[in-house]
Coordinates of C-alpha atoms in Angstrom, one line a residue:
X1 CA -13.1 3.5 1.3
X2 CA -12.6 -0.1 2.3
X3 CA -15.4 -2.5 2.2
X4 CA -17.1 -4.4 5.0
X5 CA -17.5 -8.5 5.1
X6 CA -20.2 -8.4 2.5
X7 CA -19.4 -6.7 -0.6
X8 CA -22.6 -6.0 -2.5
X9 CA -21.3 -3.7 -4.7
X10 CA -20.7 -3.2 -8.5
X11 CA -17.1 -1.4 -8.3
X12 CA -14.9 -3.5 -6.2
X13 CA -10.9 -3.2 -7.1
X14 CA -7.7 -4.7 -5.3
X15 CA -4.8 -2.5 -5.0
X16 CA -1.4 -4.3 -4.3
X17 CA 2.1 -3.2 -3.8
X18 CA 5.5 -5.2 -4.9
X19 CA 8.9 -5.0 -3.8
X20 CA 8.8 -3.7 -0.4
X21 CA 8.9 -2.9 2.2
X22 CA 10.7 0.2 2.7
X23 CA 10.8 2.1 6.1
X24 CA 10.4 5.7 4.4
X25 CA 8.1 5.1 1.6
X26 CA 6.1 2.0 2.8
X27 CA 5.3 3.9 6.2
X28 CA 4.0 7.1 4.4
X29 CA 1.9 4.7 2.3
X30 CA 0.6 3.1 5.3
X31 CA -0.4 6.6 6.9
X32 CA -2.3 7.3 3.9
X33 CA -4.2 4.4 3.5
X34 CA -5.0 4.5 7.4
X35 CA -6.2 7.9 6.8
X36 CA -8.4 6.8 3.8
X37 CA -9.5 3.5 5.6
X38 CA -8.4 1.6 3.0
X39 CA -6.8 -2.1 3.1
X40 CA -4.5 -3.2 0.6
X41 CA -2.4 -6.0 -0.5
X42 CA 1.3 -6.0 0.0
X43 CA 3.8 -8.6 -1.6
X44 CA 6.8 -8.8 0.1
X45 CA 10.5 -9.0 -1.2
X46 CA 11.9 -11.3 1.7
X47 CA 15.3 -9.5 2.3
X48 CA 13.6 -6.4 2.5
X49 CA 11.1 -7.6 4.8
X50 CA 13.9 -9.0 7.0
X51 CA 15.4 -5.5 7.4
X52 CA 11.9 -3.8 8.2
X53 CA 10.3 -6.1 10.7
X54 CA 8.6 -3.0 12.3
X55 CA 7.1 -2.1 9.0
X56 CA 5.9 -5.6 8.3
X57 CA 4.2 -5.6 11.8
X58 CA 2.4 -2.6 11.5
X59 CA 1.2 -3.6 8.1
X60 CA -0.2 -6.7 9.5
X61 CA -1.7 -5.0 12.7
X62 CA -3.7 -2.5 10.3
X63 CA -5.4 -5.1 8.5
X64 CA -3.6 -5.3 5.1
X65 CA -3.0 -8.6 3.5
X66 CA 0.7 -9.9 3.1
X67 CA 1.9 -12.1 0.4
X68 CA 5.3 -13.4 -0.8
X69 CA 7.5 -11.9 -3.6
X70 CA 10.5 -14.4 -3.3
X71 CA 13.5 -13.7 -1.0
X72 CA 15.6 -11.9 -3.7
X73 CA 13.0 -11.0 -6.5
X74 CA 14.3 -13.9 -9.1
X75 CA 12.4 -15.2 -11.8
X76 CA 11.0 -18.2 -10.7
X77 CA 10.6 -20.0 -14.1
X78 CA 14.4 -19.4 -14.9
X79 CA 16.1 -21.3 -11.4
X80 CA 15.7 -25.0 -10.4
X81 CA 12.9 -26.2 -8.6
X82 CA 14.9 -26.3 -5.4
X83 CA 16.1 -22.7 -5.5
X84 CA 12.5 -21.6 -6.4
X85 CA 11.1 -23.5 -3.4
X86 CA 13.7 -22.0 -1.3
X87 CA 13.3 -18.5 -2.1
X88 CA 9.4 -18.8 -1.3
X89 CA 9.8 -20.5 1.7
X90 CA 12.8 -18.6 3.1
X91 CA 10.5 -15.6 2.6
X92 CA 7.1 -17.3 4.2
X93 CA 9.2 -17.9 7.4
X94 CA 10.4 -14.4 7.6
X95 CA 6.9 -13.1 7.3
X96 CA 5.5 -15.9 9.6
X97 CA 8.1 -15.1 12.2
X98 CA 6.8 -11.3 12.3
X99 CA 3.0 -11.9 12.0
X100 CA 2.5 -15.2 13.5
X101 CA 0.3 -16.3 10.5
X102 CA 1.1 -18.5 7.4
X103 CA 1.2 -16.7 4.1
X104 CA -1.4 -18.1 1.6
X105 CA -0.6 -15.8 -1.7
X106 CA 2.4 -15.4 -3.8
X107 CA 2.7 -12.9 -6.7
X108 CA 5.9 -14.3 -8.7
X109 CA 8.2 -11.6 -10.0
X110 CA 7.2 -10.4 -13.5
X111 CA 4.5 -12.8 -13.5
X112 CA 6.8 -15.9 -14.3
X113 CA 6.3 -19.3 -12.9
X114 CA 6.1 -22.7 -13.9
X115 CA 3.1 -25.2 -13.4
X116 CA 5.8 -27.7 -11.9
X117 CA 6.8 -25.4 -9.4
X118 CA 3.2 -24.7 -8.3
X119 CA 3.0 -28.4 -7.5
X120 CA 5.9 -28.2 -4.8
X121 CA 4.2 -25.0 -3.6
X122 CA 0.7 -24.8 -1.3
X123 CA 0.3 -21.5 -2.2
X124 CA -2.3 -19.2 -4.4
X125 CA -0.6 -17.2 -7.0
X126 CA -2.0 -13.9 -7.7
X127 CA -1.3 -11.5 -10.8
X128 CA -2.7 -8.4 -12.0
X129 CA -5.2 -6.8 -14.3
X130 CA -3.8 -3.3 -14.5
X131 CA -0.3 -2.5 -14.6
X132 CA 0.8 1.5 -15.0
X133 CA 4.7 0.8 -15.1
X134 CA 5.0 3.0 -12.1
X135 CA 8.6 1.8 -11.6
X136 CA 9.6 3.3 -14.8
X137 CA 8.4 6.8 -14.4
X138 CA 8.4 9.5 -11.8
X139 CA 5.4 11.0 -13.5
X140 CA 2.5 10.7 -11.0
X141 CA -0.2 12.1 -13.2
X142 CA 0.8 9.6 -15.9
X143 CA 0.5 6.8 -13.6
X144 CA -2.8 8.0 -12.2
X145 CA -4.2 8.6 -15.3
X146 CA -3.1 4.9 -16.7
X147 CA -5.0 3.3 -13.9
X148 CA -8.2 5.8 -13.3
X149 CA -9.1 5.7 -17.0
X150 CA -8.9 1.9 -17.4
X151 CA -10.0 0.5 -14.1
X152 CA -13.1 -1.5 -14.1
X153 CA -15.2 -3.8 -11.6
X154 CA -12.7 -6.7 -10.1
X155 CA -9.5 -5.3 -11.4
X156 CA -6.3 -6.1 -9.4
X157 CA -4.1 -2.8 -9.6
X158 CA -0.2 -3.4 -9.5
X159 CA 2.1 -0.8 -8.0
X160 CA 5.3 -0.5 -5.8
X161 CA 5.5 0.8 -2.7
X162 CA 9.7 1.8 -2.6
X163 CA 9.0 4.9 -5.1
X164 CA 7.8 8.1 -3.9
X165 CA 6.1 9.0 -6.9
X166 CA 4.2 5.4 -6.8
X167 CA 3.1 6.1 -3.1
X168 CA 1.9 9.5 -4.3
X169 CA 0.1 7.9 -7.4
X170 CA -1.3 5.2 -5.3
X171 CA -3.0 7.5 -2.6
X172 CA -4.3 10.1 -5.6
X173 CA -5.8 7.1 -7.2
X174 CA -7.7 5.9 -4.2
X175 CA -8.9 9.3 -3.7
X176 CA -10.4 9.4 -7.5
X177 CA -11.7 6.3 -7.3
X178 CA -13.2 6.3 -3.9
X179 CA -15.0 9.5 -5.6
X180 CA -16.3 7.3 -8.5
X181 CA -17.7 5.0 -5.9
X182 CA -15.1 2.1 -5.9
X183 CA -14.5 0.0 -3.0
X184 CA -11.3 -1.2 -2.4
X185 CA -10.5 -4.9 -0.9
X186 CA -7.9 -7.2 -0.3
X187 CA -7.0 -9.9 -2.9
X188 CA -8.3 -12.6 -0.8
X189 CA -11.7 -10.7 -0.5
X190 CA -11.9 -10.2 -4.0
X191 CA -11.7 -13.8 -4.8
X192 CA -13.5 -15.5 -1.9
X193 CA -16.7 -17.6 -2.5
X194 CA -19.0 -14.9 -0.8
X195 CA -17.8 -12.1 -3.0
X196 CA -20.8 -10.8 -5.2
X197 CA -20.1 -8.2 -7.9
X198 CA -23.0 -7.4 -10.3
X199 CA -25.0 -10.9 -8.9
X200 CA -22.2 -13.0 -10.0
X201 CA -20.4 -15.4 -7.4
X202 CA -16.6 -15.0 -7.9
X203 CA -14.3 -17.7 -6.5
X204 CA -10.6 -19.0 -6.7
X205 CA -10.3 -21.3 -9.5
X206 CA -8.3 -23.8 -7.9
X207 CA -9.8 -27.3 -7.1
X208 CA -13.1 -25.7 -7.6
X209 CA -15.9 -26.9 -10.0
X210 CA -17.2 -23.8 -12.0
X211 CA -18.9 -22.3 -15.0
X212 CA -16.4 -20.2 -16.7
X213 CA -18.1 -18.1 -19.1
X214 CA -16.2 -16.9 -22.2
X215 CA -17.0 -15.1 -25.3
X216 CA -16.2 -16.1 -28.7
X217 CA -17.4 -14.0 -31.8
X218 CA -20.0 -12.8 -29.4
X219 CA -21.3 -16.0 -28.6
X220 CA -21.3 -17.2 -24.8
X221 CA -19.2 -20.3 -24.1
X222 CA -19.7 -22.4 -21.0
X223 CA -16.6 -24.4 -19.9
X224 CA -16.1 -26.1 -16.9
X225 CA -12.6 -26.9 -15.9
X226 CA -11.2 -25.8 -19.2
X227 CA -7.9 -25.1 -19.4
X228 CA -6.9 -22.0 -21.4
X229 CA -4.4 -23.7 -23.8
X230 CA -7.3 -25.4 -25.3
X231 CA -9.2 -22.1 -26.0
X232 CA -9.0 -20.2 -29.2
X233 CA -6.6 -17.5 -29.2
X234 CA -9.5 -15.2 -30.2
X235 CA -11.4 -15.7 -27.1
X236 CA -12.2 -12.5 -25.1
X237 CA -13.5 -12.8 -21.7
X238 CA -16.7 -11.2 -20.1
X239 CA -15.1 -10.0 -16.9
X240 CA -11.6 -10.2 -15.6
X241 CA -10.7 -11.9 -12.5
X242 CA -7.4 -13.6 -12.0
X243 CA -7.0 -16.9 -10.2
X244 CA -5.1 -20.2 -10.1
X245 CA -7.1 -22.8 -12.2
X246 CA -5.3 -25.9 -13.2
X247 CA -2.0 -24.2 -12.6
X248 CA -3.2 -21.8 -15.5
X249 CA -3.7 -18.2 -14.8
X250 CA -7.0 -16.8 -16.2
X251 CA -9.1 -13.8 -16.3
X252 CA -12.5 -15.2 -16.7
X253 CA -16.1 -14.6 -15.6
X254 CA -17.7 -16.8 -13.1
X255 CA -21.2 -17.7 -12.8
X256 CA -23.1 -20.1 -10.1
X257 CA -21.9 -23.4 -9.8
X258 CA -22.9 -25.8 -12.3

């Protein structure tokens, strides 16, 4: 099931899809999501969006969040800044021409990007916390098991809507997790400041002054605007949430503002 505007649940997850849209498989997925009243987040490849405008329009009209996955699925950290920005901007323009809205979120292909690139793009990157490698197998049961047995509150699930097996797995994952009491939200809702999970306020980290709670040797450590490179490699986070934090991606537990 999909939550409303107030998320007072202790089992919230975001299910996300990369590399589409594909008219056949994405429409089948959208049918299943609509039937289950679940909202998802789609990170679109620009050239695919360009050739599937009706699918993108349907996606938007049915309340799903649409993000950027570059125009041709390039590794953003392996090309020059001009080319990378061009890939991102071109995709944003294509999506906006269909939906009429600016694109605020980007998932860099392979999770690869640079701090320098982020300084040129006014977007929030979104990575993931569960990746069943659905693109590498047609074994639906394996994909479902890889997600259902690992998922926990606040997770972001990565799947792909261009494979039949992935669509089948996604719908079974939703059914299985819904039966366990999980509520599906889009990634913007997962990260907005009114989300409350286990009485903890979750915020996007960019340009925020927040208390970030880590554990190190079972001892809690509070760090305000602390960069990940300064933290010991043995750190283990209390609860994972992905967000942009000083151009560094972290999985963190957030408490109330200090």
